[in-house]
CSV table of N, CA and C in Angstrom, one decimal:
chain,number,residue,atom,x,y,z
B,2,GLY,N,94.0,63.4,169.1
B,2,GLY,CA,94.5,62.2,169.4
B,2,GLY,C,95.0,62.0,171.0
B,3,ILE,N,95.1,60.9,171.4
B,3,ILE,CA,95.4,60.7,172.9
B,3,ILE,C,96.6,59.6,172.9
B,4,TYR,N,97.2,59.8,174.1
B,4,TYR,CA,98.2,58.5,174.3
B,4,TYR,C,98.1,58.3,175.8
B,5,PHE,N,98.5,57.2,176.3
B,5,PHE,CA,98.3,56.7,177.4
B,5,PHE,C,99.8,56.4,178.1
B,6,VAL,N,100.0,56.7,179.4
B,6,VAL,CA,101.3,56.8,179.9
B,6,VAL,C,101.2,55.7,181.2
B,7,GLU,N,102.1,54.7,181.2
B,7,GLU,CA,102.1,53.8,182.5
B,7,GLU,C,103.6,54.2,183.0
B,8,PHE,N,103.5,54.9,184.2
B,8,PHE,CA,104.8,55.3,184.7
B,8,PHE,C,105.5,54.1,185.3
B,9,GLY,N,106.8,54.1,185.1
B,9,GLY,CA,107.6,53.0,185.6
B,9,GLY,C,108.2,53.2,186.9
B,10,ALA,N,108.9,52.4,187.5
B,10,ALA,CA,109.6,52.6,188.8
B,10,ALA,C,110.8,51.9,188.6
B,11,ALA,N,112.0,52.5,188.9
B,11,ALA,CA,113.2,51.9,188.7
B,11,ALA,C,113.5,50.4,189.0
B,12,PRO,N,113.9,49.5,188.2
B,12,PRO,CA,114.7,49.8,187.1
B,12,PRO,C,113.8,49.9,185.7
B,13,ARG,N,112.7,49.7,185.8
B,13,ARG,CA,111.7,49.7,184.7
B,13,ARG,C,111.2,51.1,184.3
B,14,ALA,N,111.5,51.5,183.1
B,14,ALA,CA,111.2,52.9,182.5
B,14,ALA,C,109.6,52.9,182.2
B,15,SER,N,109.2,54.2,182.1
B,15,SER,CA,107.7,54.4,181.8
B,15,SER,C,107.5,53.9,180.4
B,16,SER,N,106.3,53.6,180.2
B,16,SER,CA,105.8,53.1,178.9
B,16,SER,C,104.6,54.0,178.2
B,17,VAL,N,104.7,54.2,176.9
B,17,VAL,CA,103.8,55.1,176.2
B,17,VAL,C,103.0,54.4,175.1
B,18,LEU,N,101.6,54.5,175.1
B,18,LEU,CA,100.9,54.0,174.0
B,18,LEU,C,100.3,55.1,173.2
B,19,TYR,N,100.6,55.3,172.0
B,19,TYR,CA,100.0,56.3,171.2
B,19,TYR,C,98.7,55.9,170.6
B,20,ASP,N,97.7,56.7,170.7
B,20,ASP,CA,96.3,56.5,169.8
B,20,ASP,C,96.0,57.7,169.1
B,21,ARG,N,96.8,57.9,168.0
B,21,ARG,CA,96.7,59.2,167.4
B,21,ARG,C,96.0,59.1,165.9
B,22,ALA,N,95.5,57.6,165.7
B,22,ALA,CA,94.9,57.4,164.2
B,22,ALA,C,93.5,58.2,164.3
B,23,ASN,N,93.4,58.8,163.3
B,23,ASN,CA,92.1,59.5,162.9
B,23,ASN,C,91.9,60.7,163.7
B,24,SER,N,92.9,61.2,164.4
B,24,SER,CA,93.0,62.5,165.2
B,24,SER,C,92.9,63.6,164.2
B,25,SER,N,92.4,64.8,164.5
B,25,SER,CA,92.1,66.0,163.6
B,25,SER,C,93.5,66.3,163.0
B,26,ILE,N,94.6,66.4,163.8
B,26,ILE,CA,95.8,66.7,163.1
B,26,ILE,C,96.4,65.6,162.1
B,27,SER,N,96.1,64.5,162.5
B,27,SER,CA,96.7,63.3,161.6
B,27,SER,C,95.8,63.4,160.2
B,28,MET,N,94.6,64.0,160.2
B,28,MET,CA,93.8,64.0,159.0
B,28,MET,C,93.9,65.3,158.3
B,29,VAL,N,94.6,66.2,158.9
B,29,VAL,CA,94.7,67.6,158.1
B,29,VAL,C,95.1,67.3,156.7
B,30,LYS,N,94.8,68.2,155.9
B,30,LYS,CA,95.1,68.2,154.3
B,30,LYS,C,95.9,69.4,153.9
B,31,PRO,N,96.7,69.2,153.0
B,31,PRO,CA,97.3,70.5,152.4
B,31,PRO,C,96.4,71.6,151.9
B,32,ARG,N,96.6,72.7,152.1
B,32,ARG,CA,95.9,74.0,151.7
B,32,ARG,C,94.5,74.0,152.5
B,33,GLU,N,94.4,73.2,153.5
B,33,GLU,CA,93.2,73.2,154.4
B,33,GLU,C,93.3,74.6,155.3
B,34,ILE,N,94.6,74.9,155.6
B,34,ILE,CA,94.6,76.0,156.6
B,34,ILE,C,95.3,77.2,155.8
B,35,ASP,N,94.6,78.3,156.0
B,35,ASP,CA,95.0,79.6,155.5
B,35,ASP,C,96.3,80.0,156.2
B,36,TRP,N,97.4,79.6,155.7
B,36,TRP,CA,98.8,79.9,156.6
B,36,TRP,C,99.1,81.6,156.6
B,37,ASN,N,98.6,82.1,155.5
B,37,ASN,CA,98.8,83.6,155.5
B,37,ASN,C,98.1,84.3,156.6
B,38,ALA,N,96.8,84.0,156.9
B,38,ALA,CA,96.0,84.4,158.0
B,38,ALA,C,96.5,84.0,159.3
B,39,ALA,N,96.9,82.5,159.4
B,39,ALA,CA,97.3,82.1,160.6
B,39,ALA,C,98.7,82.6,161.1
B,40,LEU,N,99.4,83.0,160.2
B,40,LEU,CA,100.7,83.6,160.6
B,40,LEU,C,100.9,85.0,160.7
B,41,GLU,N,99.8,85.6,160.3
B,41,GLU,CA,99.9,87.1,160.2
B,41,GLU,C,100.6,87.6,161.7
B,42,GLY,N,101.5,88.5,161.4
B,42,GLY,CA,102.3,89.1,162.6
B,42,GLY,C,103.3,88.2,163.4
B,43,ALA,N,103.3,87.0,163.0
B,43,ALA,CA,104.0,85.9,163.7
B,43,ALA,C,105.6,86.2,163.5
B,44,LYS,N,106.3,86.1,164.6
B,44,LYS,CA,107.7,86.3,164.6
B,44,LYS,C,108.5,85.1,164.5
B,45,VAL,N,107.9,84.0,165.3
B,45,VAL,CA,108.4,82.7,165.3
B,45,VAL,C,107.4,81.7,165.0
B,46,PHE,N,107.5,80.6,164.2
B,46,PHE,CA,106.6,79.5,164.1
B,46,PHE,C,107.3,78.2,164.6
B,47,HIS,N,106.6,77.6,165.6
B,47,HIS,CA,107.3,76.4,166.2
B,47,HIS,C,106.5,75.2,166.0
B,48,VAL,N,107.1,74.1,165.6
B,48,VAL,CA,106.3,72.8,165.4
B,48,VAL,C,107.3,71.7,165.8
B,49,SER,N,106.6,70.6,166.2
B,49,SER,CA,107.3,69.5,166.7
B,49,SER,C,107.4,68.5,165.6
B,50,GLY,N,108.6,67.7,165.7
B,50,GLY,CA,108.8,66.5,164.7
B,50,GLY,C,107.7,65.3,165.0
B,51,ILE,N,106.9,65.5,166.0
B,51,ILE,CA,105.8,64.5,166.1
B,51,ILE,C,104.7,64.7,165.0
B,52,THR,N,104.5,66.0,164.7
B,52,THR,CA,103.3,66.2,163.9
B,52,THR,C,103.5,65.5,162.6
B,53,PRO,N,104.7,65.6,161.8
B,53,PRO,CA,104.8,65.0,160.5
B,53,PRO,C,104.8,63.3,160.6
B,54,ALA,N,105.1,63.0,161.9
B,54,ALA,CA,105.1,61.5,162.1
B,54,ALA,C,103.7,60.9,162.1
B,55,LEU,N,102.7,61.6,162.1
B,55,LEU,CA,101.3,61.2,162.3
B,55,LEU,C,100.7,60.5,161.1
B,56,SER,N,101.0,61.2,160.0
B,56,SER,CA,100.5,60.8,158.7
B,56,SER,C,101.1,61.5,157.5
B,57,LYS,N,101.0,61.0,156.4
B,57,LYS,CA,101.5,61.5,155.2
B,57,LYS,C,101.0,63.0,155.0
B,58,SER,N,99.8,63.2,155.2
B,58,SER,CA,99.1,64.6,155.1
B,58,SER,C,99.5,65.5,156.0
B,59,ALA,N,99.8,64.9,157.4
B,59,ALA,CA,100.3,65.9,158.5
B,59,ALA,C,101.7,66.2,158.1
B,60,ALA,N,102.5,65.3,157.5
B,60,ALA,CA,103.8,65.8,157.1
B,60,ALA,C,103.8,66.7,155.9
B,61,ASP,N,102.8,66.6,155.0
B,61,ASP,CA,102.8,67.6,154.0
B,61,ASP,C,102.4,69.0,154.5
B,62,VAL,N,101.4,69.0,155.5
B,62,VAL,CA,101.0,70.2,156.0
B,62,VAL,C,102.0,70.9,156.8
B,63,THR,N,102.9,70.0,157.6
B,63,THR,CA,104.0,70.7,158.2
B,63,THR,C,104.9,71.3,157.3
B,64,PHE,N,105.3,70.7,156.3
B,64,PHE,CA,106.0,71.3,155.4
B,64,PHE,C,105.6,72.5,154.6
B,65,GLU,N,104.3,72.5,154.4
B,65,GLU,CA,103.7,73.6,153.8
B,65,GLU,C,103.6,74.7,154.8
B,66,ALA,N,103.5,74.6,156.3
B,66,ALA,CA,103.5,75.5,157.2
B,66,ALA,C,104.7,76.1,157.3
B,67,ILE,N,105.8,75.4,157.4
B,67,ILE,CA,107.2,75.9,157.5
B,67,ILE,C,107.6,76.9,156.4
B,68,ARG,N,107.3,76.4,155.2
B,68,ARG,CA,107.5,77.2,154.0
B,68,ARG,C,106.7,78.6,154.2
B,69,ALA,N,105.5,78.4,154.5
B,69,ALA,CA,104.7,79.7,154.6
B,69,ALA,C,105.2,80.6,155.7
B,70,ALA,N,105.7,80.0,156.8
B,70,ALA,CA,106.2,80.8,157.8
B,70,ALA,C,107.7,81.7,157.3
B,71,LYS,N,108.2,80.9,156.4
B,71,LYS,CA,109.5,81.6,155.9
B,71,LYS,C,109.0,82.8,155.0
B,72,ARG,N,108.1,82.4,154.0
B,72,ARG,CA,107.5,83.5,153.2
B,72,ARG,C,107.0,84.7,153.9
B,73,LYS,N,106.5,84.4,155.2
B,73,LYS,CA,105.9,85.5,156.0
B,73,LYS,C,106.9,86.3,156.7
B,74,GLY,N,108.2,85.8,156.7
B,74,GLY,CA,109.3,86.5,157.4
B,74,GLY,C,109.5,86.0,158.7
B,75,ALA,N,108.9,84.9,159.2
B,75,ALA,CA,109.0,84.5,160.6
B,75,ALA,C,110.1,83.4,160.7
B,76,MET,N,110.8,83.5,161.8
B,76,MET,CA,111.9,82.4,162.1
B,76,MET,C,111.1,81.1,162.3
B,77,VAL,N,111.7,80.0,161.9
B,77,VAL,CA,111.0,78.8,162.2
B,77,VAL,C,111.9,77.9,163.2
B,78,SER,N,111.3,77.5,164.3
B,78,SER,CA,111.8,76.8,165.3
B,78,SER,C,111.2,75.1,165.0
B,79,TYR,N,112.1,74.3,165.2
B,79,TYR,CA,111.6,72.9,165.1
B,79,TYR,C,112.3,72.0,166.2
B,80,ASP,N,111.3,71.3,166.8
B,80,ASP,CA,111.9,70.5,167.9
B,80,ASP,C,111.8,68.9,167.2
B,81,LEU,N,112.9,68.4,167.0
B,81,LEU,CA,113.0,67.1,166.2
B,81,LEU,C,112.1,66.0,166.9
B,82,ASN,N,112.4,65.8,168.3
B,82,ASN,CA,111.1,65.1,168.9
B,82,ASN,C,110.9,63.8,168.4
B,83,TYR,N,112.1,62.9,168.1
B,83,TYR,CA,111.8,61.6,167.3
B,83,TYR,C,111.1,60.6,168.3
B,84,ARG,N,110.0,59.9,167.8
B,84,ARG,CA,109.4,58.9,168.5
B,84,ARG,C,109.3,57.7,167.7
B,85,ALA,N,110.1,56.7,168.2
B,85,ALA,CA,110.2,55.4,167.6
B,85,ALA,C,108.9,54.6,167.5
B,86,LYS,N,108.1,54.9,168.3
B,86,LYS,CA,106.6,54.2,168.1
B,86,LYS,C,105.7,54.8,166.9
B,87,LEU,N,106.1,56.1,166.5
B,87,LEU,CA,105.4,56.6,165.4
B,87,LEU,C,105.9,56.4,164.1
B,88,TRP,N,107.3,56.2,163.9
B,88,TRP,CA,107.8,56.1,162.6
B,88,TRP,C,109.2,55.5,162.7
B,89,THR,N,109.8,55.1,161.6
B,89,THR,CA,111.2,54.6,161.7
B,89,THR,C,112.1,55.7,161.6
B,90,GLU,N,113.4,55.4,162.0
B,90,GLU,CA,114.5,56.2,161.8
B,90,GLU,C,114.6,56.8,160.2
B,91,GLU,N,114.5,55.9,159.4
B,91,GLU,CA,114.5,56.0,158.0
B,91,GLU,C,113.4,57.0,157.6
B,92,GLU,N,112.2,56.7,157.8
B,92,GLU,CA,111.0,57.4,157.6
B,92,GLU,C,111.3,59.0,158.1
B,93,ALA,N,111.7,59.0,159.3
B,93,ALA,CA,111.9,60.4,160.0
B,93,ALA,C,112.9,61.2,159.2
B,94,GLN,N,114.0,60.6,158.9
B,94,GLN,CA,115.0,61.1,158.1
B,94,GLN,C,114.6,61.7,156.8
B,95,LYS,N,113.9,60.8,156.0
B,95,LYS,CA,113.5,61.0,154.6
B,95,LYS,C,112.4,62.3,154.6
B,96,CYS,N,111.7,62.3,155.6
B,96,CYS,CA,110.5,63.3,155.7
B,96,CYS,C,111.2,64.6,156.2
B,97,GLN,N,112.0,64.6,157.3
B,97,GLN,CA,112.3,65.9,157.9
B,97,GLN,C,113.6,66.6,157.4
B,98,GLU,N,114.5,65.7,156.7
B,98,GLU,CA,115.8,66.2,156.1
B,98,GLU,C,115.4,67.4,155.2
B,99,PRO,N,114.5,67.3,154.3
B,99,PRO,CA,114.3,68.5,153.5
B,99,PRO,C,113.7,69.7,154.1
B,100,MET,N,113.1,69.4,155.2
B,100,MET,CA,112.2,70.5,156.0
B,100,MET,C,113.5,71.5,156.5
B,101,MET,N,114.6,70.8,156.8
B,101,MET,CA,115.6,71.7,157.6
B,101,MET,C,116.2,72.8,156.8
B,102,GLU,N,116.1,72.9,155.4
B,102,GLU,CA,116.5,74.0,154.8
B,102,GLU,C,115.7,75.3,155.1
B,103,PHE,N,114.5,75.1,155.9
B,103,PHE,CA,113.6,76.2,156.2
B,103,PHE,C,113.7,76.5,157.6
B,104,VAL,N,114.5,75.7,158.4
B,104,VAL,CA,114.5,75.8,159.9
B,104,VAL,C,115.6,76.7,160.3
B,105,ASP,N,115.4,77.6,161.2
B,105,ASP,CA,116.4,78.6,161.8
B,105,ASP,C,116.9,78.0,163.2
B,106,ILE,N,116.0,77.5,164.0
B,106,ILE,CA,116.5,77.1,165.3
B,106,ILE,C,115.9,75.5,165.4
B,107,LEU,N,116.9,74.7,165.7
B,107,LEU,CA,116.6,73.4,165.9
B,107,LEU,C,116.7,73.0,167.4
B,108,ILE,N,115.7,72.3,168.0
B,108,ILE,CA,115.9,71.9,169.2
B,108,ILE,C,115.8,70.3,169.1
B,109,SER,N,116.8,69.6,169.9
B,109,SER,CA,116.9,68.3,169.8
B,109,SER,C,117.7,67.6,170.9
B,110,THR,N,117.8,66.4,171.1
B,110,THR,CA,118.7,65.7,171.9
B,110,THR,C,119.8,65.0,171.1
B,111,GLU,N,120.9,64.6,171.8
B,111,GLU,CA,122.1,63.9,171.0
B,111,GLU,C,121.5,62.7,170.4
B,112,GLU,N,120.6,61.9,171.2
B,112,GLU,CA,120.1,60.7,170.7
B,112,GLU,C,119.3,60.8,169.4
B,113,ASP,N,118.4,61.7,169.4
B,113,ASP,CA,117.5,62.0,168.3
B,113,ASP,C,118.2,62.4,167.1
B,114,THR,N,119.4,63.3,167.3
B,114,THR,CA,120.1,63.7,166.2
B,114,THR,C,120.8,62.5,165.6
B,115,ASN,N,121.3,61.7,166.3
B,115,ASN,CA,121.8,60.4,165.7
B,115,ASN,C,120.9,59.4,165.0
B,116,ARG,N,119.7,59.4,165.8
B,116,ARG,CA,118.8,58.4,165.1
B,116,ARG,C,118.2,58.9,163.7
B,117,VAL,N,117.9,60.3,163.7
B,117,VAL,CA,117.3,60.9,162.5
B,117,VAL,C,118.4,61.4,161.5
B,118,PHE,N,119.6,61.9,161.9
B,118,PHE,CA,120.4,62.6,160.9
B,118,PHE,C,121.8,61.8,160.8
B,119,LYS,N,121.8,60.8,161.7
B,119,LYS,CA,123.0,60.1,161.7
B,119,LYS,C,124.3,60.8,162.0
B,120,ILE,N,124.2,61.8,163.0
B,120,ILE,CA,125.1,62.7,163.4
B,120,ILE,C,125.6,62.5,164.7
B,121,THR,N,127.0,62.0,165.0
B,121,THR,CA,127.5,61.7,166.2
B,121,THR,C,128.7,62.5,166.4
B,122,ALA,N,129.1,62.6,167.7
B,122,ALA,CA,130.4,63.3,168.1
B,122,ALA,C,130.7,62.9,169.5
B,123,PRO,N,131.8,63.2,170.0
B,123,PRO,CA,132.3,62.8,171.3
B,123,PRO,C,131.6,63.7,172.4
B,124,THR,N,131.1,65.0,172.0
B,124,THR,CA,130.6,65.8,173.0
B,124,THR,C,129.2,66.3,172.4
B,125,TYR,N,128.4,66.8,173.1
B,125,TYR,CA,127.1,67.4,172.9
B,125,TYR,C,127.5,68.7,172.1
B,126,GLN,N,128.4,69.4,172.5
B,126,GLN,CA,128.9,70.7,171.7
B,126,GLN,C,129.4,70.4,170.3
B,127,GLU,N,130.0,69.5,170.2
B,127,GLU,CA,130.4,69.1,168.8
B,127,GLU,C,129.1,68.5,167.9
B,128,VAL,N,128.2,67.9,168.5
B,128,VAL,CA,127.0,67.6,167.9
B,128,VAL,C,126.3,69.0,167.4
B,129,ALA,N,126.1,69.8,168.2
B,129,ALA,CA,125.4,71.1,167.9
B,129,ALA,C,126.2,71.6,166.7
B,130,ARG,N,127.6,71.6,166.9
B,130,ARG,CA,128.3,72.4,165.8
B,130,ARG,C,128.0,71.7,164.4
B,131,LYS,N,128.1,70.3,164.5
B,131,LYS,CA,127.9,69.7,163.2
B,131,LYS,C,126.4,69.9,162.6
B,132,LEU,N,125.4,70.0,163.5
B,132,LEU,CA,124.1,70.2,163.0
B,132,LEU,C,124.0,71.4,162.4
B,133,ALA,N,124.7,72.6,163.0
B,133,ALA,CA,124.6,73.9,162.5
B,133,ALA,C,125.3,74.0,161.1
B,134,GLU,N,126.5,73.4,161.1
B,134,GLU,CA,127.3,73.4,159.8
B,134,GLU,C,126.6,72.7,158.8
B,135,ARG,N,125.8,71.6,158.9
B,135,ARG,CA,125.3,70.8,158.0
B,135,ARG,C,124.1,71.4,157.4
B,136,PHE,N,123.2,72.1,158.3
B,136,PHE,CA,121.8,72.4,157.9
B,136,PHE,C,121.8,73.9,157.9
B,137,LYS,N,122.9,74.7,158.2
B,137,LYS,CA,123.1,76.2,158.5
B,137,LYS,C,121.9,76.8,159.3
B,138,PHE,N,121.6,76.2,160.4
B,138,PHE,CA,120.8,76.8,161.5
B,138,PHE,C,121.4,77.8,162.1
B,139,LYS,N,120.6,78.7,162.4
B,139,LYS,CA,121.1,79.9,163.3
B,139,LYS,C,121.4,79.4,164.8
B,140,VAL,N,120.6,78.8,165.4
B,140,VAL,CA,120.6,78.2,166.7
B,140,VAL,C,120.4,76.7,166.8
B,141,VAL,N,121.4,76.0,167.5
B,141,VAL,CA,120.9,74.8,167.9
B,141,VAL,C,120.9,74.6,169.4
B,142,ALA,N,119.8,73.9,169.9
B,142,ALA,CA,119.8,73.7,171.3
B,142,ALA,C,119.7,72.2,171.4
B,143,ILE,N,120.6,71.7,172.4
B,143,ILE,CA,120.5,70.3,172.7
B,143,ILE,C,120.1,70.2,174.1
B,144,THR,N,119.0,69.6,174.3
B,144,THR,CA,118.5,69.3,175.7
B,144,THR,C,119.2,68.0,176.3
B,145,LEU,N,119.6,68.2,177.6
B,145,LEU,CA,120.2,67.1,178.3
B,145,LEU,C,119.6,66.7,179.4
B,146,ARG,N,119.0,65.4,179.4
B,146,ARG,CA,118.3,64.9,180.8
B,146,ARG,C,118.9,63.6,181.3
B,147,GLU,N,119.1,63.6,182.5
B,147,GLU,CA,119.5,62.4,183.3
B,147,GLU,C,118.3,62.1,184.0
B,148,THR,N,118.2,60.6,184.1
B,148,THR,CA,116.9,60.2,184.9
B,148,THR,C,117.5,59.1,185.9
B,149,PRO,N,117.9,59.6,187.0
B,149,PRO,CA,118.4,58.8,188.0
B,149,PRO,C,117.2,58.0,188.6
B,150,SER,N,115.8,58.5,188.5
B,150,SER,CA,114.7,57.6,189.0
B,150,SER,C,113.6,58.3,188.1
B,151,VAL,N,112.5,57.6,188.1
B,151,VAL,CA,111.3,58.0,187.1
B,151,VAL,C,111.0,59.3,187.8
B,152,TRP,N,111.1,59.7,189.2
B,152,TRP,CA,110.6,60.9,189.7
B,152,TRP,C,111.5,61.9,190.0
B,153,LYS,N,112.8,61.6,189.7
B,153,LYS,CA,113.9,62.7,189.9
B,153,LYS,C,114.7,62.6,188.6
B,154,ASN,N,114.8,63.8,188.1
B,154,ASN,CA,115.7,64.1,186.8
B,154,ASN,C,116.7,65.4,187.0
B,155,THR,N,117.6,65.3,186.3
B,155,THR,CA,118.4,66.5,186.2
B,155,THR,C,118.3,66.9,184.7
B,156,TRP,N,118.1,68.3,184.5
B,156,TRP,CA,117.8,68.8,183.3
B,156,TRP,C,118.8,70.0,182.9
B,157,THR,N,119.3,70.1,181.9
B,157,THR,CA,120.1,71.3,181.4
B,157,THR,C,120.0,71.3,179.8
B,158,ALA,N,120.6,72.3,179.2
B,158,ALA,CA,120.7,72.5,178.0
B,158,ALA,C,121.9,73.3,177.4
B,159,ILE,N,122.3,73.1,176.2
B,159,ILE,CA,123.3,74.0,175.7
B,159,ILE,C,122.7,74.5,174.3
B,160,ALA,N,123.2,75.6,173.9
B,160,ALA,CA,122.9,76.2,172.7
B,160,ALA,C,124.2,76.7,171.9
B,161,TYR,N,124.1,76.4,170.5
B,161,TYR,CA,125.2,76.7,169.7
B,161,TYR,C,124.6,77.9,168.6
B,162,ALA,N,125.4,79.0,168.7
B,162,ALA,CA,124.9,80.1,167.8
B,162,ALA,C,126.1,80.9,167.5
B,163,ASP,N,126.3,81.3,166.3
B,163,ASP,CA,127.4,82.2,166.0
B,163,ASP,C,128.8,81.7,166.3
B,164,GLY,N,129.0,80.3,166.2
B,164,GLY,CA,129.9,79.7,166.5
B,164,GLY,C,130.5,79.6,168.0
B,165,LYS,N,129.5,80.0,168.9
B,165,LYS,CA,129.7,79.9,170.3
B,165,LYS,C,128.8,78.8,171.0
B,166,ILE,N,129.1,78.3,172.1
B,166,ILE,CA,128.5,77.6,172.9
B,166,ILE,C,127.9,78.3,174.2
B,167,TYR,N,126.6,78.1,174.5
B,167,TYR,CA,126.1,78.8,175.7
B,167,TYR,C,125.6,77.6,176.5
B,168,SER,N,126.0,77.7,177.8
B,168,SER,CA,125.5,76.6,178.6
B,168,SER,C,124.7,77.1,179.9
B,169,ASP,N,123.9,76.3,180.4
B,169,ASP,CA,123.0,76.6,181.5
B,169,ASP,C,123.4,75.9,182.7
B,170,LYS,N,122.9,76.1,183.9
B,170,LYS,CA,123.3,75.2,185.0
B,170,LYS,C,122.3,74.0,184.9
B,171,THR,N,122.7,73.1,185.7
B,171,THR,CA,121.8,71.8,185.7
B,171,THR,C,120.7,72.0,186.8
B,172,TYR,N,119.6,71.7,186.4
B,172,TYR,CA,118.4,71.6,187.3
B,172,TYR,C,118.2,70.3,187.9
B,173,GLU,N,118.0,70.2,189.1
B,173,GLU,CA,117.5,69.0,189.7
B,173,GLU,C,116.0,69.2,190.0
B,174,VAL,N,115.2,68.2,189.2
B,174,VAL,CA,113.8,68.3,189.2
B,174,VAL,C,113.1,66.9,189.8
B,175,GLU,N,112.2,67.4,190.8
B,175,GLU,CA,111.4,66.3,191.2
B,175,GLU,C,110.1,66.3,190.4
B,176,ILE,N,109.8,65.2,189.6
B,176,ILE,CA,108.6,65.2,188.7
B,176,ILE,C,107.4,65.0,189.4
B,177,VAL,N,106.5,66.0,189.2
B,177,VAL,CA,105.1,65.8,190.0
B,177,VAL,C,104.2,65.2,189.0
B,178,ASP,N,104.4,65.6,187.6
B,178,ASP,CA,103.5,65.0,186.6
B,178,ASP,C,104.3,65.4,185.4
B,179,ARG,N,104.9,64.4,184.7
B,179,ARG,CA,105.5,64.4,183.5
B,179,ARG,C,104.9,65.0,182.3
B,180,ILE,N,103.7,64.7,182.3
B,180,ILE,CA,102.8,65.3,181.1
B,180,ILE,C,102.5,66.6,181.3
C-alpha cells in the first residue's frame, strides 16, 4: 500500500491520503504465515495499530501473530498508532482492546489513548499509570510531540514501568523528511 503526503505550512497542517486497499498486508489471511518459523528466536515482537485497521483479515492476522509471539515466549510491543482515516474510534477499540491482554509494552500518545480506550487524566504520567493498571502492561511509553511549525518539532517521551515514571529530555528537531 501507499499513501500520499501533502506537507502543510503554518497555520495549515499536513494532509495524508491513504491508498492501502488491496495491498498485500490488507489481504493477508489467517494461517497464511507460519508464525512458529517467523518468530523463531524472537525476543520481542512489535506491531503497529495501523495493521489491524487495514482490513478484517489483517486484524485477525495481527491477533494471531500476537498470540503466537506469546506462545513462543516473546514479549509483545504494540504501538497504538490510531489513524482516523482508516477506522473509527469505536472500531479501533472493539478490535484492539482484546489484543491488549497479550501486550507487554504499549507505545501511545495521550490523544490516541483517549480516542481508543477512553482513558484521560490531568497528566501524561497519570495516563500511563491508568493504562498499565487497566491492561497489566509491563511498560507504557507515552510519546510527546509539539509542533510549533511543520518543519520544527519538539519530541520527548515518558515511560511507566514497575510503578515508576522515567522521563527523557526534550529534543528540538528540524524535520528534513517526516516520512
